[in-house]
Structures are given as C-alpha cells and as structure tokens.
PDB file of C-alpha atoms in Angstrom:
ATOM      1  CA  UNK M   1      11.547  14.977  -2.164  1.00  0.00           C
ATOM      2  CA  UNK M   2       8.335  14.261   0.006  1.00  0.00           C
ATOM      3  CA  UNK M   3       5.473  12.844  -2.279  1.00  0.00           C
ATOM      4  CA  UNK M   4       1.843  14.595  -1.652  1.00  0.00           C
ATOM      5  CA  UNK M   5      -0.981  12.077  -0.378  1.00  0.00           C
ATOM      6  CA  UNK M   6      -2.674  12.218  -4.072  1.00  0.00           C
ATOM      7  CA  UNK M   7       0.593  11.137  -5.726  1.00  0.00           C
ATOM      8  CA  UNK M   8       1.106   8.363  -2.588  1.00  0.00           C
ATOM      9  CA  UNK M   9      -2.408   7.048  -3.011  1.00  0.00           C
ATOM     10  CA  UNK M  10      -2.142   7.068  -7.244  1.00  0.00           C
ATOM     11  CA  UNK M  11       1.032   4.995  -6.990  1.00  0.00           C
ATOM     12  CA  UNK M  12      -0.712   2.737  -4.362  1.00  0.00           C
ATOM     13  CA  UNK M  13      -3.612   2.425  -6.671  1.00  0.00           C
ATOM     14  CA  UNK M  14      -1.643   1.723  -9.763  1.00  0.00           C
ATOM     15  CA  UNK M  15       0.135  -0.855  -8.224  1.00  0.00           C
ATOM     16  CA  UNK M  16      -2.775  -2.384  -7.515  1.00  0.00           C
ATOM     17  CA  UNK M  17      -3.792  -2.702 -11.172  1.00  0.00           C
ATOM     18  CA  UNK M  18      -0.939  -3.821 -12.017  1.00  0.00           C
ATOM     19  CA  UNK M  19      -1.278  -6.707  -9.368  1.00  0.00           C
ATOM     20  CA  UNK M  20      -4.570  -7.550 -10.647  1.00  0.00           C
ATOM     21  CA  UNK M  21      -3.893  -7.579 -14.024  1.00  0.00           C
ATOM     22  CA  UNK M  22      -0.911  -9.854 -13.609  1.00  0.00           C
ATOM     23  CA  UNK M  23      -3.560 -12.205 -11.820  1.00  0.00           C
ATOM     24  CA  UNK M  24      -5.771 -12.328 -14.807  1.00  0.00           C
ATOM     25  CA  UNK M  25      -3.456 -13.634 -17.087  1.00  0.00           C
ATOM     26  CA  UNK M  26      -2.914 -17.280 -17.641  1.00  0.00           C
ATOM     27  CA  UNK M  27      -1.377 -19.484 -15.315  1.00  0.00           C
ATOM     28  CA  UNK M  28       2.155 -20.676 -16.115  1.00  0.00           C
ATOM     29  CA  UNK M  29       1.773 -24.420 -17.119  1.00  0.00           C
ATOM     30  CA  UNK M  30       2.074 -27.293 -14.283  1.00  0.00           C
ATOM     31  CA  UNK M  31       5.657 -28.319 -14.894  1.00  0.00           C
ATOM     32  CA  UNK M  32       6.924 -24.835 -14.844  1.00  0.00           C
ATOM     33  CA  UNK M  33       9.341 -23.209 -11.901  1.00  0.00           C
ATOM     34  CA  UNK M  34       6.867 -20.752 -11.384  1.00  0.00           C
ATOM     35  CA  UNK M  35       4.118 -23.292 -11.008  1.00  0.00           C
ATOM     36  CA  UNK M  36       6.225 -25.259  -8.600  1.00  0.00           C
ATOM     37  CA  UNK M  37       7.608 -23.251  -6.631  1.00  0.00           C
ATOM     38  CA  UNK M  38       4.455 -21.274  -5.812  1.00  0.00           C
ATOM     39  CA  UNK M  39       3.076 -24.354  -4.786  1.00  0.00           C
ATOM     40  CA  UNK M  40       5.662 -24.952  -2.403  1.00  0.00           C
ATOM     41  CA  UNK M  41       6.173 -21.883  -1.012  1.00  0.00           C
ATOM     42  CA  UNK M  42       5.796 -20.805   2.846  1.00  0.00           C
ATOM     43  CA  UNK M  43       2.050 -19.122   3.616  1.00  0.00           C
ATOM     44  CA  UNK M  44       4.562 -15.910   4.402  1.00  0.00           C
ATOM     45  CA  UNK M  45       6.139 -16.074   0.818  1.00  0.00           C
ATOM     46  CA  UNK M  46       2.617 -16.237  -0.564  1.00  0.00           C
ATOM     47  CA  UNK M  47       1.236 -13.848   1.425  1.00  0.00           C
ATOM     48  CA  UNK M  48       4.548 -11.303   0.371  1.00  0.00           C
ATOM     49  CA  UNK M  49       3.591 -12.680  -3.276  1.00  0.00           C
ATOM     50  CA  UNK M  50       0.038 -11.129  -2.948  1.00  0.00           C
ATOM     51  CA  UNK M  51       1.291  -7.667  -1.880  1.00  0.00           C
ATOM     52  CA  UNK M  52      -0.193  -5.462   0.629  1.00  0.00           C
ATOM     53  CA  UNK M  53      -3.741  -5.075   1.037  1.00  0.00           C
ATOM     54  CA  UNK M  54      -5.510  -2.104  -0.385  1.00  0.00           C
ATOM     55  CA  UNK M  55      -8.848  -0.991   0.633  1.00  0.00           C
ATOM     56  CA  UNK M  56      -9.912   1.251  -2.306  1.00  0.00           C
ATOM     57  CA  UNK M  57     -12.991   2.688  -1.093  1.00  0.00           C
ATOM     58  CA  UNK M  58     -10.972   3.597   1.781  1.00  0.00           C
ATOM     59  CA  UNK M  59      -8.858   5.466   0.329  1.00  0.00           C
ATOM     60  CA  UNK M  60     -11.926   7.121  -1.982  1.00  0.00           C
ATOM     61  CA  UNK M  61     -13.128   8.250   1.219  1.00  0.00           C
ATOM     62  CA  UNK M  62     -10.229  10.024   2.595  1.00  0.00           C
ATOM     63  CA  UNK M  63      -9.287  11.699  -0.533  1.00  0.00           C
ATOM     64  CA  UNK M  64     -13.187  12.760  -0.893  1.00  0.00           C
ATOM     65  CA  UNK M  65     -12.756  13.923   2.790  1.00  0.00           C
ATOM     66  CA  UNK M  66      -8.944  15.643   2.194  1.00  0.00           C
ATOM     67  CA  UNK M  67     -10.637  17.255  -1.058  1.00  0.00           C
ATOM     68  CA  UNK M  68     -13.919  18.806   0.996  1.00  0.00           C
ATOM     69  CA  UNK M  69     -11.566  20.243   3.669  1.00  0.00           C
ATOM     70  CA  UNK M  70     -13.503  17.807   6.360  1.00  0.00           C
ATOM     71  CA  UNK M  71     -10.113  15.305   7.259  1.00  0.00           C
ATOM     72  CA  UNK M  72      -9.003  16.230  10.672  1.00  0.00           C
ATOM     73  CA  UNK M  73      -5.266  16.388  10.584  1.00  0.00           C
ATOM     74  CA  UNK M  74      -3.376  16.879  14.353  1.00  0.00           C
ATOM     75  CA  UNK M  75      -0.337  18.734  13.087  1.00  0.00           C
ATOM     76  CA  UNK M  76       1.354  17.995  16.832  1.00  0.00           C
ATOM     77  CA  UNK M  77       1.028  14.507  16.637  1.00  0.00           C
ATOM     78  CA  UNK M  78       2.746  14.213  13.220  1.00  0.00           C
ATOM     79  CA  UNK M  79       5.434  16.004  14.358  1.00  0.00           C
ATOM     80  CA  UNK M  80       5.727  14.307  17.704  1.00  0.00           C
ATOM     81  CA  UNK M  81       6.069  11.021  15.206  1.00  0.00           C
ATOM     82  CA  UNK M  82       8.525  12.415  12.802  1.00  0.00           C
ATOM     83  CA  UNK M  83      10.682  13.637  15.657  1.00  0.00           C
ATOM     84  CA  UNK M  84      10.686   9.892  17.293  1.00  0.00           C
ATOM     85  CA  UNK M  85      11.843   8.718  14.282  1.00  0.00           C
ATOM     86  CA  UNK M  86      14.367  10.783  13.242  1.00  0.00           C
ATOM     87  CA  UNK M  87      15.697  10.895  16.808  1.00  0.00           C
ATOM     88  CA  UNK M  88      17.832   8.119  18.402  1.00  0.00           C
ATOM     89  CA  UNK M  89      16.815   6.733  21.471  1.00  0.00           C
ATOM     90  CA  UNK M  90      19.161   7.644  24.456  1.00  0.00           C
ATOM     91  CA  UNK M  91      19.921   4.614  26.869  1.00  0.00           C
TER      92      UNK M  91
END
C-alpha cells in the first residue's frame, strides 16, 4: 500500500526525534566497542551513522503549501517517472 505525503513526512519526522534523542543521551564510556569503533570508523560509516538529513522547516513549508491547495504538482511528469522506473530499459 502507497503511504500519503502526511504519513511519509510524520515517519520522516519521527525518525528524526528519535535520532536526536539517542544523541542526547550519555556517551558510552571510552573503553567501550561502541566508543571505539565510532572512533575508528570511515567518514562514510559516520556519515550513514548520522542518518539522512532533514530540513524540517522544509518540510513545514510544503505541507503548509499541500494543505492551502498552493503546491504545484505536474501529474505528467510523475507519471513519466514512475513509468521509467517500472519499465526496463531496452538495449
């Protein structure tokens, strides 16, 4: 089942708080594995660690926009999209 763009966006934004919450807690003492290995771990692996950027106010804005009626959506395009992927490319 496809997922509307509110519940997308409220699963984005709850894994967000979830992220930041596990930041806030204390960090795992010095001798630890977890301690260690973070350390030692690629910029990649830390940067996987961290998650994916969210831009909240972003996202405020489009759902203020979606909610007003004023967000521009070009049903041809999404379909042109959803047919490229779905399609396999002939060669």
């Amino acid at each position: 089942m496809i997922k509307s763009v509110g519940q997308g966006i409220s699963a984005a934004i709850e894994a967000t708080r979830l992220r930041e919450s596990g930041k806030t807690r204390s960090a795992a003492p010095a001798g630890s594995a977890t301690a260690s290995s973070t350390e030692s771990a690629s910029p990649a692996a830390r940067m996987a660690a961290q998650g994916a950027p969210v831009d909240l106010d972003r996202i405020a804005a489009i759902k203020a926009a979606i909610s007003s009626g004023n967000y521009p959506v070009d049903a041809a395009a999404i379909a042109d999209r959803m047919l490229a992927l779905d399609l396999p490319v002939a060669g």
